[in-house]
XYZ file of C-alpha atoms in Angstrom:
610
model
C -25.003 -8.299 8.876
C -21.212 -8.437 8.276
C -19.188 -10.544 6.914
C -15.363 -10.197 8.106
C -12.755 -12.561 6.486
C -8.722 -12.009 6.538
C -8.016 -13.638 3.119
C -4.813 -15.141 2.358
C -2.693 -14.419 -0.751
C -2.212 -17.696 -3.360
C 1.314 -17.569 -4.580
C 3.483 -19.826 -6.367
C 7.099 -20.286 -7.556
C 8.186 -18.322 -10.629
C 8.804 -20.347 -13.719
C 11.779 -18.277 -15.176
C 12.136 -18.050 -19.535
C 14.941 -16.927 -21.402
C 15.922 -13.543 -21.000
C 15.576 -11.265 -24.142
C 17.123 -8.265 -24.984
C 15.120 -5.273 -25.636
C 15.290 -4.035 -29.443
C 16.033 -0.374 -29.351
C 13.363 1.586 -29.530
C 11.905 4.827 -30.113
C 8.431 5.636 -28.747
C 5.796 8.409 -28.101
C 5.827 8.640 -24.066
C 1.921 8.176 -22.541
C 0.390 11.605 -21.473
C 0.960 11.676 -17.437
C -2.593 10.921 -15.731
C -3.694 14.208 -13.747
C -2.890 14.808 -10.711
C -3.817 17.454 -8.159
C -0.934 19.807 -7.525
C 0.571 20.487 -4.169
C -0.996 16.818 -3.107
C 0.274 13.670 -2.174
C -0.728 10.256 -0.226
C 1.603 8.881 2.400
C 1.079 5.336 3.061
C 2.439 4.281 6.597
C 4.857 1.048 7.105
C 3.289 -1.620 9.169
C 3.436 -1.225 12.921
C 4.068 2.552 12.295
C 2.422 4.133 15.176
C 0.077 7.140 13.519
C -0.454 9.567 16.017
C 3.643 9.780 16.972
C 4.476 10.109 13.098
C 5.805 12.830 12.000
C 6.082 13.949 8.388
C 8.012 16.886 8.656
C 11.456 15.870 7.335
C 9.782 14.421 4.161
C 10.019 18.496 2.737
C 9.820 22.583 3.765
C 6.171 23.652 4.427
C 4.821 20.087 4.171
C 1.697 19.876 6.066
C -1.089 16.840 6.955
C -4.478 17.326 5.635
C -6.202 14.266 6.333
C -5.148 11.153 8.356
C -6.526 7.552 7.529
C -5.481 5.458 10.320
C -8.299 2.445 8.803
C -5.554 2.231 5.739
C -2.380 3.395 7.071
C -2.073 6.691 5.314
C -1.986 10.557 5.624
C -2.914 12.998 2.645
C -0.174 15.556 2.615
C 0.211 18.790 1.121
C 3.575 20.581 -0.136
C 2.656 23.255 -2.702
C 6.449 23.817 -3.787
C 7.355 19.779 -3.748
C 8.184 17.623 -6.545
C 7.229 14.102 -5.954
C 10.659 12.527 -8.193
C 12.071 14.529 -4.907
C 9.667 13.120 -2.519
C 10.105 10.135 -3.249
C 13.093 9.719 -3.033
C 13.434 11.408 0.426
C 10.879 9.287 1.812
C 13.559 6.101 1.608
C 15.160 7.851 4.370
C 12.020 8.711 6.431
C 11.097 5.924 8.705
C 7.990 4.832 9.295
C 6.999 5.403 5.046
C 6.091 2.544 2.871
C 5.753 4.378 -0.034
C 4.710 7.878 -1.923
C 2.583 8.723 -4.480
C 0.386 11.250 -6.184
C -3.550 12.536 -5.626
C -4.954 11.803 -9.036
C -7.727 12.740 -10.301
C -10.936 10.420 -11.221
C -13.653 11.229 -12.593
C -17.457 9.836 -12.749
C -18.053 7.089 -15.997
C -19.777 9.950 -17.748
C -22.773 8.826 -19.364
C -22.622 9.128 -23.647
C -25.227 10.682 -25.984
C -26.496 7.320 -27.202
C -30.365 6.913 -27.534
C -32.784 5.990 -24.669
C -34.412 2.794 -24.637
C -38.048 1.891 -23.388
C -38.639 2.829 -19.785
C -36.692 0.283 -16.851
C -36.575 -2.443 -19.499
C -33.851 -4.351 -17.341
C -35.810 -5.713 -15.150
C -37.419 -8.197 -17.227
C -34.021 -8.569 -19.408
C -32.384 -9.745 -15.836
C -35.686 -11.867 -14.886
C -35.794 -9.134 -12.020
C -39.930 -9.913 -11.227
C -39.257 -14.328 -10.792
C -36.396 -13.185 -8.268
C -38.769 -10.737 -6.350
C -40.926 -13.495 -5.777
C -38.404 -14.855 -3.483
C -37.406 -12.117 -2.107
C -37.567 -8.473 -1.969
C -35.562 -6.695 0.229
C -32.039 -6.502 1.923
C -32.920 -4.332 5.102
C -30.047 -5.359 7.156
C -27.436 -4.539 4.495
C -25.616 -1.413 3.937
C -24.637 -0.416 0.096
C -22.343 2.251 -0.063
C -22.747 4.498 -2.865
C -19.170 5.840 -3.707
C -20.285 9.027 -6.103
C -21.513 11.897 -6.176
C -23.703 12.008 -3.554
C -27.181 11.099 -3.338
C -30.761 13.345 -2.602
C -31.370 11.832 0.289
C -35.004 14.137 0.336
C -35.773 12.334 -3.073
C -39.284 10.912 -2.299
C -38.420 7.402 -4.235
C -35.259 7.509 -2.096
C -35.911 8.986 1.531
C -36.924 5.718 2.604
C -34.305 3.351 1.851
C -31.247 5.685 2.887
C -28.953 4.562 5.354
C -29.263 6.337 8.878
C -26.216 6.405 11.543
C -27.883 5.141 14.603
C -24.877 7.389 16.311
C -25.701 9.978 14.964
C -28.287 13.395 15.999
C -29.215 15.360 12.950
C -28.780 18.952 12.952
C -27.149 19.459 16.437
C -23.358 20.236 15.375
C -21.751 17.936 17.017
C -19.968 14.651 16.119
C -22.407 12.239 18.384
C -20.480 8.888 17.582
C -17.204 10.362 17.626
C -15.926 9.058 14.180
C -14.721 11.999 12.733
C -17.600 13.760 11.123
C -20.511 16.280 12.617
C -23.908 15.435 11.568
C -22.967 12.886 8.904
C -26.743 10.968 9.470
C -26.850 9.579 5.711
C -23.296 9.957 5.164
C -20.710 11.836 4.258
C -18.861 14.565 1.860
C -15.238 13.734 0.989
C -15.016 16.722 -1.872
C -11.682 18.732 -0.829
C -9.881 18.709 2.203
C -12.720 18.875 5.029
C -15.210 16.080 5.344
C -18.381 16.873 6.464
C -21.605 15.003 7.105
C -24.033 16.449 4.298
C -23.419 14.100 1.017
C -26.016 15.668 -1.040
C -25.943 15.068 -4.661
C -25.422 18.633 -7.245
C -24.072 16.025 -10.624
C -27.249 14.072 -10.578
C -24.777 10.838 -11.280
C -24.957 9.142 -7.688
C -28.474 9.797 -7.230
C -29.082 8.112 -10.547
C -27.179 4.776 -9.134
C -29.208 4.536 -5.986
C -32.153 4.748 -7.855
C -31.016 1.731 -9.330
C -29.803 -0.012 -6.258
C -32.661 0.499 -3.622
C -35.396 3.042 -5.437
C -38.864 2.753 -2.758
C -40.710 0.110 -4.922
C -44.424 -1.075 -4.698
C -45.130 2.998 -3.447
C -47.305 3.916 -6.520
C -44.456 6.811 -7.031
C -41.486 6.692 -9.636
C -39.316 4.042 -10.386
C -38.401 0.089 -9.122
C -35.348 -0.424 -7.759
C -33.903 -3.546 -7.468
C -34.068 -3.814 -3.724
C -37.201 -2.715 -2.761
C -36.422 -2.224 0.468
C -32.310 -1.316 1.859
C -29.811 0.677 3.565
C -28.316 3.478 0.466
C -24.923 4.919 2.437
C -24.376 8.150 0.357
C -20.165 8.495 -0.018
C -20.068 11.786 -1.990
C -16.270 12.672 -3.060
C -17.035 13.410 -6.833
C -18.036 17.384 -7.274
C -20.971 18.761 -9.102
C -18.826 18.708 -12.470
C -18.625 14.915 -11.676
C -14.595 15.116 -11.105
C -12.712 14.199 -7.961
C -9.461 12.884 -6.237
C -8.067 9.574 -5.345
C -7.710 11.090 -2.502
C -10.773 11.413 -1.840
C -12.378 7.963 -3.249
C -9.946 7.012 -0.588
C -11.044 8.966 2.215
C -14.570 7.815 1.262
C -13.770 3.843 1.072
C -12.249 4.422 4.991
C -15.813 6.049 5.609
C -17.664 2.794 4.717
C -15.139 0.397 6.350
C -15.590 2.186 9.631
C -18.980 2.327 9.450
C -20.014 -1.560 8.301
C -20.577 -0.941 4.783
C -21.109 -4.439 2.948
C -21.118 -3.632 -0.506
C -19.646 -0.412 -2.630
C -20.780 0.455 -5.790
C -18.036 2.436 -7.845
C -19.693 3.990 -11.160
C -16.446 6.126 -12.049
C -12.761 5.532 -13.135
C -9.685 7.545 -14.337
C -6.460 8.342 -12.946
C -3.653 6.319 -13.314
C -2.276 2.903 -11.346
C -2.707 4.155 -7.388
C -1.277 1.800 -5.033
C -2.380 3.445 -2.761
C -6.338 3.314 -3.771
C -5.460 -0.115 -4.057
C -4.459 -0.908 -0.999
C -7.670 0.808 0.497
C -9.972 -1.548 -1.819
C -7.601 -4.448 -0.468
C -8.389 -2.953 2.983
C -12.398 -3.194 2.310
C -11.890 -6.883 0.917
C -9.850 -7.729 4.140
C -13.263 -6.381 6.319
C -15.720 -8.766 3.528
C -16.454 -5.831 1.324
C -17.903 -6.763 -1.998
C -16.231 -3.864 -3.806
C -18.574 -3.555 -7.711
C -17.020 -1.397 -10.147
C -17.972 0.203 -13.821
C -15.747 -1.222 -16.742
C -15.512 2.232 -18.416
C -17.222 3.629 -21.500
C -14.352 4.426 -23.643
C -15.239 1.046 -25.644
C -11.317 -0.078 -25.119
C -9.929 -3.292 -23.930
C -9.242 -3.573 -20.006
C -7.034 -6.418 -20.771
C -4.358 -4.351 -22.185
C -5.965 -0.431 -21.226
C -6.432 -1.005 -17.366
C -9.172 1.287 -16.300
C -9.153 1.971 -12.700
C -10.691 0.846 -10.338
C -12.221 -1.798 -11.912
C -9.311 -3.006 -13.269
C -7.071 -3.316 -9.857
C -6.761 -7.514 -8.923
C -7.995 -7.275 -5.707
C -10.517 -10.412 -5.028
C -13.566 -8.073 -3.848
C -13.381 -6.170 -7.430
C -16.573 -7.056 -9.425
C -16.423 -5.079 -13.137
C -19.331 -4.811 -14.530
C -19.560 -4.006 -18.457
C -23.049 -2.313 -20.475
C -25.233 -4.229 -22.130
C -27.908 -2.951 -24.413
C -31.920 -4.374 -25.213
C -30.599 -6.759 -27.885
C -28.421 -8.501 -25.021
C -24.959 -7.121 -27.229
C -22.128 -4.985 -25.205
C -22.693 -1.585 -25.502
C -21.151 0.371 -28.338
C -19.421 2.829 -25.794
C -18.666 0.268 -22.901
C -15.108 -0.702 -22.086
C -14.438 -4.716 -22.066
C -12.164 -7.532 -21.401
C -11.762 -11.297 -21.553
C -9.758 -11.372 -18.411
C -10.267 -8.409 -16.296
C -13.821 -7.805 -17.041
C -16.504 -9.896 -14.981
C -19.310 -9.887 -16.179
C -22.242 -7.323 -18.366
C -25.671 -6.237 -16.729
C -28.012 -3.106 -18.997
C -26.661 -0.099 -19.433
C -28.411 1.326 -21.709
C -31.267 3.634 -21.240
C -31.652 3.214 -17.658
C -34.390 4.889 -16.287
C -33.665 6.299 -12.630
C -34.171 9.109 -9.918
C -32.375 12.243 -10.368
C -31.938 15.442 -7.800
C -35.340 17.313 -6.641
C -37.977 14.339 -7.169
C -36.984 13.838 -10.905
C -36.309 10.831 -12.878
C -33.976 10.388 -16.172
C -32.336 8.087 -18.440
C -28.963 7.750 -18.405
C -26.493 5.344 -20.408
C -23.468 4.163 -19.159
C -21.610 1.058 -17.869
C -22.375 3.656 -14.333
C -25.773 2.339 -15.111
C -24.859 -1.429 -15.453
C -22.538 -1.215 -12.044
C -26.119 -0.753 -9.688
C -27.732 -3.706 -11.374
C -24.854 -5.698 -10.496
C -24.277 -4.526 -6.611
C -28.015 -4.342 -6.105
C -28.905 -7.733 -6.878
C -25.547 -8.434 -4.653
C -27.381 -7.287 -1.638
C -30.622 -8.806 -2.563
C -28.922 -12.621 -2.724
C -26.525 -12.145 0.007
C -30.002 -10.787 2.297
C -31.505 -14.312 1.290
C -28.326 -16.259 1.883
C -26.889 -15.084 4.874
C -24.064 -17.411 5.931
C -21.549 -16.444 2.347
C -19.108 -14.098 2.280
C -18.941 -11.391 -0.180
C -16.071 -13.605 -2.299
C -19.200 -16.528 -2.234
C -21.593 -13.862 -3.523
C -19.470 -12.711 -6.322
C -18.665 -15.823 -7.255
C -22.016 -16.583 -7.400
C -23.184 -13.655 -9.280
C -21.167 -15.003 -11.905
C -21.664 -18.255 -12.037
C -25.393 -17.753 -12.152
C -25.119 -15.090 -15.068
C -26.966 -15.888 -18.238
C -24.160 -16.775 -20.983
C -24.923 -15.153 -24.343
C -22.802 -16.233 -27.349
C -22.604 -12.312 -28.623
C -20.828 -11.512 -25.579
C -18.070 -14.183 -25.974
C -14.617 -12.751 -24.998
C -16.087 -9.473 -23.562
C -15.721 -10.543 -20.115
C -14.354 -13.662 -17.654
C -18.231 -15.313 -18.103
C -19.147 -13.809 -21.323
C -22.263 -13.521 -19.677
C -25.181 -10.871 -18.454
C -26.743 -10.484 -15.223
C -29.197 -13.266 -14.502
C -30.846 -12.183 -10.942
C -33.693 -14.463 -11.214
C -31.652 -17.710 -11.410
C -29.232 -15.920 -8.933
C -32.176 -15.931 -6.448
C -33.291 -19.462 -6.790
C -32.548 -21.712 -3.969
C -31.661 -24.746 -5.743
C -28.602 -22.495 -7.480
C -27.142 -21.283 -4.311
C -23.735 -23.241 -3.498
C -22.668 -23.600 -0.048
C -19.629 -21.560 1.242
C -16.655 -22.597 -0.300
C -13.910 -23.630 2.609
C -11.305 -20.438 3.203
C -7.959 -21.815 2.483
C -5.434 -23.269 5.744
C -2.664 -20.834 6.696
C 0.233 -22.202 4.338
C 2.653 -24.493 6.177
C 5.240 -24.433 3.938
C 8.855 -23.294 4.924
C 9.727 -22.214 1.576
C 11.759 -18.720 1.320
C 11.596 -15.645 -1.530
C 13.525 -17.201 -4.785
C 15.049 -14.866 -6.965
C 13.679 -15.833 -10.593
C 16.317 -13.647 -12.208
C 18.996 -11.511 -11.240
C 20.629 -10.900 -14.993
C 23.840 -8.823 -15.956
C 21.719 -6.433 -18.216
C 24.410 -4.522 -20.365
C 28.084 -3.493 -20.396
C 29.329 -0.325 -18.794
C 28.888 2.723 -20.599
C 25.689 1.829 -22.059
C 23.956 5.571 -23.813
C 20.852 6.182 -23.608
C 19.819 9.664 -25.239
C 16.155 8.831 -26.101
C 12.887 6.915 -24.909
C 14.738 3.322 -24.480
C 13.644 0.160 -24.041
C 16.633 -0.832 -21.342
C 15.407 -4.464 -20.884
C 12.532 -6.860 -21.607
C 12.103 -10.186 -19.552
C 9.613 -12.769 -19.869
C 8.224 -15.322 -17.203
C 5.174 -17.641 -16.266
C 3.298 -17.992 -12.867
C 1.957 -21.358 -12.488
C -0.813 -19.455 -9.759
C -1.434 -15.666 -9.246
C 1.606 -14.283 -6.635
C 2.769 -11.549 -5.399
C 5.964 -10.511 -7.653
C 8.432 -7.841 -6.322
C 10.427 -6.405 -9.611
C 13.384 -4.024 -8.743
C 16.255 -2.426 -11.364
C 19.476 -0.614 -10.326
C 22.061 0.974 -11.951
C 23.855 4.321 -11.743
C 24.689 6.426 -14.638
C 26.301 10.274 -15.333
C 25.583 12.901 -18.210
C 27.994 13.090 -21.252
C 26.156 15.124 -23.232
C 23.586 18.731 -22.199
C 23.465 21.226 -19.494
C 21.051 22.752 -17.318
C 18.709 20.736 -15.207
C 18.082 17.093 -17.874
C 14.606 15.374 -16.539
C 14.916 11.304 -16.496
C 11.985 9.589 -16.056
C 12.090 5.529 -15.452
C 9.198 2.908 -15.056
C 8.424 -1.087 -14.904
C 5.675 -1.281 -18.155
C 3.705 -4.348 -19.225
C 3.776 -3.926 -22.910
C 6.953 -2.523 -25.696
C 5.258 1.079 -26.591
C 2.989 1.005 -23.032
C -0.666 2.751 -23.382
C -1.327 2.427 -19.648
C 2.419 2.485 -17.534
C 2.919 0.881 -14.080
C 2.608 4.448 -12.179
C 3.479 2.677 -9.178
C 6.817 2.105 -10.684
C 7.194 5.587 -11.721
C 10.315 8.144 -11.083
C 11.634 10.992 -11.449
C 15.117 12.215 -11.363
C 17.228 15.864 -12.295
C 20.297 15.452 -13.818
C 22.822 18.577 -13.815
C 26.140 17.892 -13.645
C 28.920 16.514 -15.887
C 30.519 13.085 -16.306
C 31.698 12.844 -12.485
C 28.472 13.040 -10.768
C 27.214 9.984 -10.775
C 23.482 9.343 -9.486
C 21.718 5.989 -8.661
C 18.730 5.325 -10.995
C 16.635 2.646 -9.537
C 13.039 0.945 -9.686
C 11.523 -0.746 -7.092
C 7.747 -2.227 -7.400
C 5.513 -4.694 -6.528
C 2.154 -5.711 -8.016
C -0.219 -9.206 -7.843
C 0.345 -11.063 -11.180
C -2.421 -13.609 -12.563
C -1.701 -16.904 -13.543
C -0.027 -17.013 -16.741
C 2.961 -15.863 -18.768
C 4.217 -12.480 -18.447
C 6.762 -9.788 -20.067
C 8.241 -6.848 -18.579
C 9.976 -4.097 -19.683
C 12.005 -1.532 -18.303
C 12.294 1.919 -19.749
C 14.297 5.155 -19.599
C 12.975 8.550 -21.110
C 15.976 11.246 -21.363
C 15.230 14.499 -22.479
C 17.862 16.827 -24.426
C 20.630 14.776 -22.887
C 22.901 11.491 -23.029
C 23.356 9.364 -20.446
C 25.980 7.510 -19.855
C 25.142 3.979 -17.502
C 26.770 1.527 -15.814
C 26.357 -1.779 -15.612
C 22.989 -2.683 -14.150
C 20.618 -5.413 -13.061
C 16.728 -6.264 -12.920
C 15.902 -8.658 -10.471
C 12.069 -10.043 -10.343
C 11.223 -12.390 -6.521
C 8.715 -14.083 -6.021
C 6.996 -15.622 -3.050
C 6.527 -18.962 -2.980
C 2.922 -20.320 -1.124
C 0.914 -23.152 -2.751
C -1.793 -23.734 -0.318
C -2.046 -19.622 0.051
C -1.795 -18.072 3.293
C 0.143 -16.036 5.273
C 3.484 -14.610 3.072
C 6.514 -15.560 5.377
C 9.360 -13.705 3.291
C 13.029 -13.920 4.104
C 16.456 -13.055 2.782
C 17.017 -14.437 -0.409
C 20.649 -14.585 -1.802
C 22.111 -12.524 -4.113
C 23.420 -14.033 -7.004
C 26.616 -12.228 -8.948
C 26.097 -10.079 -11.956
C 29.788 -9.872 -13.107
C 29.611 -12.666 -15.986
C 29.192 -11.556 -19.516
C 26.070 -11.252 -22.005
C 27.740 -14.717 -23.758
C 27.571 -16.615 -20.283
C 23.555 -15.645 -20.257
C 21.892 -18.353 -22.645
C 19.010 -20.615 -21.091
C 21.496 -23.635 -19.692
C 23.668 -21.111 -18.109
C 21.286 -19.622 -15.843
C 19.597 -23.001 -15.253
C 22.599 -23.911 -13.460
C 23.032 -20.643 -11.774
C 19.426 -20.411 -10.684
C 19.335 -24.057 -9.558
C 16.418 -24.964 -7.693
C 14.395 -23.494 -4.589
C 13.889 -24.941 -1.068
C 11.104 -27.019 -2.457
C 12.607 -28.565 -4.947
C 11.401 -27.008 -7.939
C 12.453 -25.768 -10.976
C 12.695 -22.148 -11.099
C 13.344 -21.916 -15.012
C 11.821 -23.209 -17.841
C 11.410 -22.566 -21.496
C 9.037 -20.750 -23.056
């Protein structure tokens, strides 16, 4: 069964506030997320034709190690390459939409918190009224993104996933997608896929357990499907670590081969546009994409952990709950960018070589969630995976302790989720938007006088703005600046942040720059990012961090667009004009730039007061 729907980005006009000036400030800079060296994903421009593109000019002794023509992107490698320098080559290299690193993820390891009786979830989540209605999902396929299942476990054999293209054993690649032998999946851990995804962490055959364990066999465990398709998508090692790359490289995997739901029990890393872009890629194909919160007990809202934390419509986070129905002492939450909880908490499960364990973790709480996904979507055929995560919500049990912990405040309720009478019909998919209406710049401010120093971590510039609906919102800075003061090579480092002393920084918005000479050598220090903004009001902040230098900058300008789109539908952008930034900071109070900014093609407002 598949469910394949192209859905159309809601966007609205900006509502512009007042711009404020940044206080100076001086602030500890966030540890850099970990990368893997030498490694770096290339994401192709639209249209760019894959197997003529060539990636040599982008740096000496650069060389493709994976191509990922599902997403529109190549995995590079260039041991001796900086990516500040990358980068900013790539401008110049047709065909490349943008650069980033391979970091590093890592499984939501499971804490040393006490076990609790033996599968007592399934009566918590009223698991035995919805089995009376139905027990399995045969015709679905639930991609386990992990490390790898035992697909010889005897409570799992079963219920794995077989490629009908595929032969076992013979050494060749039968259905011609890439990978020999790959008959329950495949291995994404370093550089060469290959078709055995068997588990050495234990972690990913502890999720399947949850997911589709045999049930009714008079062996092991239940699993919440009793019957299923597991996919096994192994990219995370047997010390439970891996790449973005390679959670990458794995989602393509399941897109090609008609996954319908991923489960994602593991996080880390910092913002990837690029893995975002390949979860965008599985919503485009009606992939319900079900991700673990984290179990660092912080606040999503303002700590983003990826990639449950990426605003991409198919991304379901799923918090721990314990036996008492409270969140989780170790579990990661969030009143905006959580969903919803489900037990995570002693979770009893299959583990390599016929085993079973108990493992805590909101790792554990992500199955419940994307198994009981395939169980109603197998009894309700006709809605799309946005329908069944909506649903999934809706039907959760609210529970007052759990108030502000997530969007619902609310635990997994599968037996009301199964019951006819609470099953909505598919909601209507939105008309292509017919309005004309072009990109309106929201702000395009004279920032600071010329010779502006900066010889610290500054805060350049802060701006603040509301979105009347969630949009897409384009922010880009220039200005060009020259060292007055230190010698030798000075590192500057510039990003687009969300908060005044960031814990979590906009890494798609990240560069790198060497300074090294004097005051004539000028160099162009720029930002250019773009990002899906909820509803709301937002403040952004641009940053410099010099090292053992002073810079010296010009006059400069932030400029924030965004796309105007009410009914939400296909994003028709066009050349916006450019509005001067030669007036002084005394021309820049609220009424000024209310005349300035005027109104857009619509008719509307773009400025308002906060």
């Amino acid at each position: 069964m598949k469910h394949r729907i192209s859905l159309l980005i809601s966007a609205a006009v900006i509502s512009a506030a007042g711009l404020a000036y940044a206080q100076e400030a001086t602030f500890e800079s966030q540890t850099e997320p970990e990368v893997v060296p030498g490694q770096f994903i290339v994401k192709t421009s639209p249209g760019t034709d894959m197997a003529r593109f060539s990636i040599q000019s982008l740096s000496d002794g650069v060389r493709v190690i994976d191509t990922l023509p599902e997403v529109g992107m190549l995995v590079i490698e260039a041991p001796d390459a900086e990516f500040g320098a990358l980068s900013t080559r790539s401008l110049n290299v047709p065909g490349i939409a943008y650069i980033e690193p391979v970091y590093v993820v890592r499984a939501d390891a499971t804490p040393n918190d006490p076990d609790y009786p033996q599968q007592w979830a399934w009566p918590k989540i009223k698991a035995p009224a919805a089995w009376d209605i139905g027990k399995d999902s045969g015709n679905l396929i639930v991609a386990v993104v992990d490390s790898g299942v035992d697909y010889r476990h005897p409570d799992l054999a079963a219920n794995m996933w077989k490629n009908p293209g595929e032969i076992p054993a013979n050494g060749i690649d039968d259905d011609g997608n890439g990978v020999i032998d790959d008959v329950f999946g495949a291995n994404f851990v370093g550089a060469a896929t290959n078709g055995d995804p068997m588990d050495d962490n234990q972690h990913g055959t502890h999720v399947a357990g949850t997911i589709g364990a045999v049930t009714n066999n008079s062996l092991g465990v239940a699993g919440v499907n009793w019957k299923t398709q597991i996919m096994a998508l192994k990219f995370l090692s047997a010390s439970g670590s891996g790449s973005t790359a390679g959670a990458i490289r794995a989602i393509e995997y399941g897109i090609k081969m008609d996954a319908d739901i991923m489960n994602n029990s593991w996080g880390g890393g910092g913002f990837s546009r690029a893995l975002e872009d390949a979860i965008r890629a599985a919503d485009n194909e009606g992939i319900l994409f079900v991700a673990a919160a984290g179990n660092s007990n912080s606040n999503n809202d303002t700590n983003p952990h990826y990639p449950s934390s990426y605003n991409v419509d198919n991304v379901l986070a799923v918090m721990a709950t314990d036996q008492s129905d409270a969140k989780a002492g170790f579990s990661s939450f969030g009143a905006t960018s959580v969903d919803m909880g489900a037990p995570g908490v002693g979770i009893l499960s299959t583990t390599p070589g016929g085993q079973y364990s108990s493992f805590n973790g909101t790792s554990m709480a992500t199955p419940h969630v994307a198994g009981a996904a395939a169980l109603v979507w197998a009894q309700n055929p006709g809605m799309s995976h946005l329908d069944i995560k909506k649903h999934l919500m809706d039907t959760a049990e609210v529970i007052p302790g759990l108030a502000g912990t997530s969007l619902t405040g609310a635990r997994l309720d599968l037996g009301k989720a199964m019951k006819p009478g609470d099953t909505p019909p598919p909601e209507p998919q939105p008309e292509v938007c017919k309005s004309k209406a072009h990109t309106q710049i929201a702000y395009d401010e004279f920032m600071w006088s010329a010779r502006k120093q900066v010889s610290k971590n500054d805060n350049i510039l802060s701006v603040s703005f509301t979105l009347t609906e969630p949009m897409v919102v384009d922010i880009s800075t220039d200005t060009s600046g020259h060292r007055i003061e230190g010698s030798g090579n000075t590192l500057v480092r510039t990003g687009v942040y969300n908060q005044a002393n960031p814990s979590v920084m906009w890494t798609g918005s990240y560069r790198r720059m060497n300074f090294a000479g004097g005051k004539d050598d000028y160099r162009d220090i720029s930002t250019d990012f773009s990002i899906v903004l909820p509803k709301g009001s937002h403040t952004i902040y641009w940053k410099l961090w010099v090292t053992g230098a002073t810079l010296e900058l010009d006059s400069g300008t932030l400029t924030v667009r965004g796309i105007p789109c009410s009914m939400g539908g296909k994003l028709s952008i066009s050349e916006a004009s450019t509005m001067s930034a030669d007036r002084t900071e005394a021309d820049q109070g609220p009424a000024a730039r209310q005349e300035e900014l005027g109104t857009d093609p619509m008719g509307q407002s773009t400025t308002s007061s906060n």
